Structures are given as structure tokens and as C-alpha cells.
Amino acid sequence: MIRLSQDQDLPALFALWQEAFEGDAREAALYFTHRIRREDTLVATSGEALSGMLTMLPLTLSSPQGEYPARYVFAVATFKRFRGQGISSRLLDAAHARMKADGVTASLLVPATPPLFDFYGKRGYETRFFIDFLNLLPQDLPPAPLGARVTPCGARDYLRLRDQAFVDSALYARWDLEALRFAIHSLTEAGSGGALRVSTPQGQAVCLYEKREGGLRITELALLNLGWETAMAALHQHLRAPAYTLHMPEGSLPKAQTLPLGMIRWLGPVPQTQGGAPYLSIAKD
């Protein structure tokens, strides 16, 4: 049976999250305290036991031609003892049916491992979102620009500047204020990163950064009249990490490795879109 989650499901969902994603209890507690919504979460039951879960986080697909309601499929998981029974596929079918009934245009997701691109491809998803991936050392960066200021950035300013930076993308996965507040809060609460704003006489940038082994990952860098090298130089002057991994939209970084990131399944007629490379970020697999 597949149904919407209920309050009494929370202990089992918490246990499933930790088993499936091997995350620490603090990360799970943040998600279940601040982000999960019963109306966005489907559960599968086998007999009286909860066997699987899937969440459908709301977001908007924005393009120069219009905006489309979408859902981000996240935390698709099955308890190990129930795997091999097609539970994830049934959860996806139920999620797609619910989205269509709610007038949702598209379903997005980020496969956790390369083989899952094939799994989701067989279920109607196509790889549409790619990301440039570049490793940087401090000596690869120019001197920090004169007059640059780097300050913490709240969710409201982050959303405003992010929207301006990616407005011309053919498809821009636009998270709302609640989602950005959670993304920033989860990084700062864990002490592993946060959101920063770069201000220079020439332009601005905002970024999300996270500590990773050996350095920092710049999960997102949104630029307004500022080059990525200048922005990174200002960030390095502030952060002083020994190394950086920079993620940016496809085609942004010369000599970068371009990797597949996200997939989409249209749930109705496919709109004609034009603009820059499609962009999806701040998305966990």
C-alpha cells in the first residue's frame, strides 16, 4: 500500500533515512524537524510495516518563456529487508499520478549513483541538467580585487540575487525562500559551511560553501557582473581554504569537467524553452 505519511510514521522514516543514506543523526534531525511535510511525503507499507519512502519537494521551473510548477523527488529509499520487490518503482508511479492530479508540470531528481541514471531513464526521466566541476588551489586564483567585501548572506537576499543571476537559463530550478532558509540553516547549524555574499565595485556574487575533506566545496556560485575568478579570489581571501571544488552551470568554466547532474520527467506537453544551459543546484541526491 502507498499513502501519504502520518505523524506516527516519523520514527520509522527517521530509521529508514539513516539506514539508506548513512547520514548522521544530526542531519536527519534537521530534515525531519525543519523540512519534511506530510503532504509531500509518500510511504509504502508491507503488511503493518513501513517499507519505503519518497518525498516530493515543491519548486518552480523558470524560463524566459514562462514558469512551470514542479516537484523535486528526493529521499527515495527502501528498507534493506524489503528491497527487490519493486517498491521504489511503485512509489514513483504513485508520485507521478499525484503530481499530475495537482497540476504539476515536471518531476526532477538527482540520481545518487551513475547506475541510477539508467534506472530512472527507464521510468521516463531524461538527463537535462549538467554541471561544470573544477578543482582549484589558491595559486590558481588571481589576487583579490580591491574593495571586495565578503559577508554572510541571508536567505532573502540570496534568493533575490540568485534569481537575477540565473533568470536567462532555459530551465532554472527555482527554490523558494523556505527551501533556501533550510539549505543555509543546515550548513550553519552543522558548522560545515554557509552562505556568503561578495560585493565589489564591479559587481556581486553569492555562494553556498561546505567543508569537505581537504578543503571547501563551492556548491553554488551565482554571479552578477562579476567573473568567477574574481569572485573566487575574494572568497579565498575570506575563507583561506587549502583547496576548492567549484560547481557551476554547464559551460561556465573553461577546462572544467562537465558531469551529468539532474534528470527531468515531463508530466504533460513538453514546453518549448530557449535560453542558457538548464540549471539545477542546491539539490541533494
Tab-separated table of N, CA and C in Angstrom, residues 183-249:
chain	number	residue	atom	x	y	z
A	183	ALA	N	18.422	25.215	3.456
A	183	ALA	CA	19.750	24.898	2.937
A	183	ALA	C	20.827	25.653	3.705
A	184	ILE	N	20.605	26.930	3.950
A	184	ILE	CA	21.589	27.738	4.669
A	184	ILE	C	21.652	27.326	6.134
A	185	HIS	N	20.488	27.123	6.742
A	185	HIS	CA	20.449	26.742	8.154
A	185	HIS	C	21.142	25.409	8.395
A	186	SER	N	20.931	24.439	7.502
A	186	SER	CA	21.528	23.123	7.710
A	186	SER	C	23.045	23.187	7.654
A	187	LEU	N	23.599	24.076	6.827
A	187	LEU	CA	25.049	24.230	6.762
A	187	LEU	C	25.596	24.953	7.987
A	188	THR	N	24.935	26.034	8.381
A	188	THR	CA	25.444	26.804	9.518
A	188	THR	C	25.233	26.066	10.836
A	189	GLU	N	24.110	25.364	10.977
A	189	GLU	CA	23.824	24.626	12.200
A	189	GLU	C	24.856	23.523	12.427
A	190	ALA	N	25.255	22.879	11.333
A	190	ALA	CA	26.244	21.808	11.448
A	190	ALA	C	27.668	22.337	11.562
A	191	GLY	N	27.845	23.646	11.355
A	191	GLY	CA	29.184	24.230	11.402
A	191	GLY	C	30.049	23.840	10.229
A	192	SER	N	29.399	23.427	9.132
A	192	SER	CA	30.172	22.921	7.996
A	192	SER	C	30.231	23.879	6.819
A	193	GLY	N	29.533	25.011	6.912
A	193	GLY	CA	29.549	25.933	5.784
A	193	GLY	C	28.539	27.040	5.986
A	194	GLY	N	28.055	27.587	4.869
A	194	GLY	CA	27.088	28.659	4.964
A	194	GLY	C	26.910	29.367	3.636
A	195	ALA	N	26.326	30.558	3.688
A	195	ALA	CA	26.090	31.382	2.512
A	195	ALA	C	26.860	32.690	2.662
A	196	LEU	N	27.526	33.102	1.587
A	196	LEU	CA	28.311	34.332	1.604
A	196	LEU	C	27.945	35.214	0.415
A	197	ARG	N	28.116	36.515	0.632
A	197	ARG	CA	27.897	37.498	-0.430
A	197	ARG	C	29.197	38.227	-0.691
A	198	VAL	N	29.563	38.324	-1.951
A	198	VAL	CA	30.751	39.074	-2.370
A	198	VAL	C	30.284	40.383	-2.999
A	199	SER	N	30.798	41.491	-2.511
A	199	SER	CA	30.465	42.798	-3.078
A	199	SER	C	31.761	43.487	-3.499
A	200	THR	N	31.813	43.926	-4.747
A	200	THR	CA	32.959	44.672	-5.262
A	200	THR	C	32.436	45.884	-6.016
A	201	PRO	N	33.299	46.853	-6.342
A	201	PRO	CA	32.834	47.983	-7.149
A	201	PRO	C	32.301	47.561	-8.519
A	202	GLN	N	32.723	46.396	-9.016
A	202	GLN	CA	32.312	45.950	-10.347
A	202	GLN	C	31.004	45.151	-10.343
A	203	GLY	N	30.758	44.375	-9.275
A	203	GLY	CA	29.582	43.518	-9.269
A	203	GLY	C	29.486	42.727	-7.974
A	204	GLN	N	28.612	41.710	-7.992
A	204	GLN	CA	28.347	40.927	-6.798
A	204	GLN	C	28.315	39.440	-7.121
A	205	ALA	N	28.363	38.641	-6.067
A	205	ALA	CA	28.185	37.201	-6.186
A	205	ALA	C	27.655	36.682	-4.863
A	206	VAL	N	26.962	35.563	-4.906
A	206	VAL	CA	26.583	34.845	-3.699
A	206	VAL	C	26.977	33.390	-3.885
A	207	CYS	N	27.274	32.743	-2.776
A	207	CYS	CA	27.663	31.341	-2.864
A	207	CYS	C	27.192	30.564	-1.653
A	208	LEU	N	27.046	29.275	-1.832
A	208	LEU	CA	26.917	28.320	-0.748
A	208	LEU	C	28.197	27.512	-0.713
A	209	TYR	N	28.779	27.356	0.467
A	209	TYR	CA	30.011	26.586	0.589
A	209	TYR	C	29.874	25.569	1.705
A	210	GLU	N	30.658	24.503	1.581
A	210	GLU	CA	30.578	23.406	2.539
A	210	GLU	C	31.949	22.784	2.717
A	211	LYS	N	32.313	22.504	3.951
A	211	LYS	CA	33.587	21.852	4.224
A	211	LYS	C	33.571	20.424	3.689
A	212	ARG	N	34.614	20.076	2.976
A	212	ARG	CA	34.821	18.723	2.514
A	212	ARG	C	36.261	18.331	2.832
A	213	GLU	N	36.548	17.052	2.801
A	213	GLU	CA	37.894	16.590	3.137
A	213	GLU	C	38.919	17.275	2.237
A	214	GLY	N	39.870	17.945	2.850
A	214	GLY	CA	40.934	18.603	2.100
A	214	GLY	C	40.629	20.017	1.660
A	215	GLY	N	39.432	20.519	1.937
A	215	GLY	CA	39.139	21.886	1.510
A	215	GLY	C	37.667	22.218	1.590
A	216	LEU	N	37.205	23.063	0.656
A	216	LEU	CA	35.816	23.506	0.625
A	216	LEU	C	35.200	23.209	-0.732
A	217	ARG	N	33.917	22.867	-0.714
A	217	ARG	CA	33.160	22.763	-1.958
A	217	ARG	C	32.289	23.997	-2.086
A	218	ILE	N	32.401	24.690	-3.210
A	218	ILE	CA	31.511	25.794	-3.528
A	218	ILE	C	30.347	25.179	-4.299
A	219	THR	N	29.287	24.867	-3.576
A	219	THR	CA	28.167	24.144	-4.168
A	219	THR	C	27.457	24.981	-5.217
A	220	GLU	N	27.415	26.274	-4.993
A	220	GLU	CA	26.805	27.172	-5.968
A	220	GLU	C	27.514	28.508	-5.920
A	221	LEU	N	27.722	29.095	-7.110
A	221	LEU	CA	28.285	30.436	-7.217
A	221	LEU	C	27.453	31.188	-8.245
A	222	ALA	N	26.681	32.154	-7.775
A	222	ALA	CA	25.815	32.953	-8.634
A	222	ALA	C	26.453	34.321	-8.825
A	223	LEU	N	26.636	34.735	-10.078
A	223	LEU	CA	27.412	35.922	-10.408
A	223	LEU	C	26.543	37.011	-11.019
A	224	LEU	N	26.794	38.266	-10.604
A	224	LEU	CA	26.146	39.435	-11.179
A	224	LEU	C	27.223	40.451	-11.548
A	225	ASN	N	27.517	40.531	-12.833
A	225	ASN	CA	28.525	41.464	-13.348
A	225	ASN	C	29.892	41.227	-12.705
A	226	LEU	N	30.202	39.976	-12.446
A	226	LEU	CA	31.464	39.622	-11.817
A	226	LEU	C	31.933	38.295	-12.391
A	227	GLY	N	33.229	38.203	-12.729
A	227	GLY	CA	33.778	36.954	-13.231
A	227	GLY	C	33.985	35.939	-12.110
A	228	TRP	N	33.960	34.672	-12.470
A	228	TRP	CA	34.084	33.647	-11.429
A	228	TRP	C	35.454	33.671	-10.770
A	229	GLU	N	36.517	33.992	-11.520
A	229	GLU	CA	37.848	34.031	-10.919
A	229	GLU	C	37.956	35.162	-9.899
A	230	THR	N	37.378	36.317	-10.232
A	230	THR	CA	37.392	37.440	-9.292
A	230	THR	C	36.605	37.101	-8.029
A	231	ALA	N	35.439	36.490	-8.218
A	231	ALA	CA	34.626	36.108	-7.065
A	231	ALA	C	35.353	35.085	-6.194
A	232	MET	N	35.986	34.104	-6.821
A	232	MET	CA	36.696	33.081	-6.055
A	232	MET	C	37.905	33.674	-5.339
A	233	ALA	N	38.571	34.640	-5.961
A	233	ALA	CA	39.710	35.283	-5.296
A	233	ALA	C	39.259	36.006	-4.036
A	234	ALA	N	38.124	36.694	-4.117
A	234	ALA	CA	37.591	37.383	-2.937
A	234	ALA	C	37.175	36.378	-1.866
A	235	LEU	N	36.569	35.288	-2.289
A	235	LEU	CA	36.153	34.263	-1.330
A	235	LEU	C	37.356	33.622	-0.654
A	236	HIS	N	38.409	33.376	-1.428
A	236	HIS	CA	39.601	32.766	-0.823
A	236	HIS	C	40.245	33.708	0.193
A	237	GLN	N	40.255	35.000	-0.093
A	237	GLN	CA	40.802	35.950	0.871
A	237	GLN	C	40.053	35.877	2.202
A	238	HIS	N	38.773	35.531	2.131
A	238	HIS	CA	37.942	35.429	3.338
A	238	HIS	C	38.021	34.040	3.975
A	239	LEU	N	37.993	32.988	3.161
A	239	LEU	CA	37.869	31.628	3.686
A	239	LEU	C	39.207	30.946	3.949
A	240	ARG	N	40.216	31.247	3.129
A	240	ARG	CA	41.571	30.716	3.311
A	240	ARG	C	41.612	29.180	3.353
A	241	ALA	N	40.867	28.537	2.495
A	241	ALA	CA	40.896	27.074	2.426
A	241	ALA	C	42.120	26.611	1.637
A	242	PRO	N	42.617	25.396	1.890
A	242	PRO	CA	43.773	24.888	1.137
A	242	PRO	C	43.425	24.464	-0.280
A	243	ALA	N	42.130	24.223	-0.554
A	243	ALA	CA	41.710	23.814	-1.894
A	243	ALA	C	40.201	24.026	-2.011
A	244	TYR	N	39.745	24.123	-3.268
A	244	TYR	CA	38.323	24.347	-3.528
A	244	TYR	C	37.857	23.421	-4.645
A	245	THR	N	36.623	22.992	-4.537
A	245	THR	CA	35.926	22.342	-5.646
A	245	THR	C	34.754	23.239	-6.004
A	246	LEU	N	34.744	23.713	-7.236
A	246	LEU	CA	33.741	24.689	-7.679
A	246	LEU	C	32.737	24.019	-8.606
A	247	HIS	N	31.448	24.193	-8.310
A	247	HIS	CA	30.357	23.720	-9.155
A	247	HIS	C	29.660	24.934	-9.764
A	248	MET	N	29.482	24.910	-11.098
A	248	MET	CA	28.779	25.998	-11.775
A	248	MET	C	27.978	25.441	-12.945
A	249	PRO	N	27.066	26.234	-13.516
A	249	PRO	CA	26.265	25.742	-14.638
A	249	PRO	C	27.135	25.295	-15.812
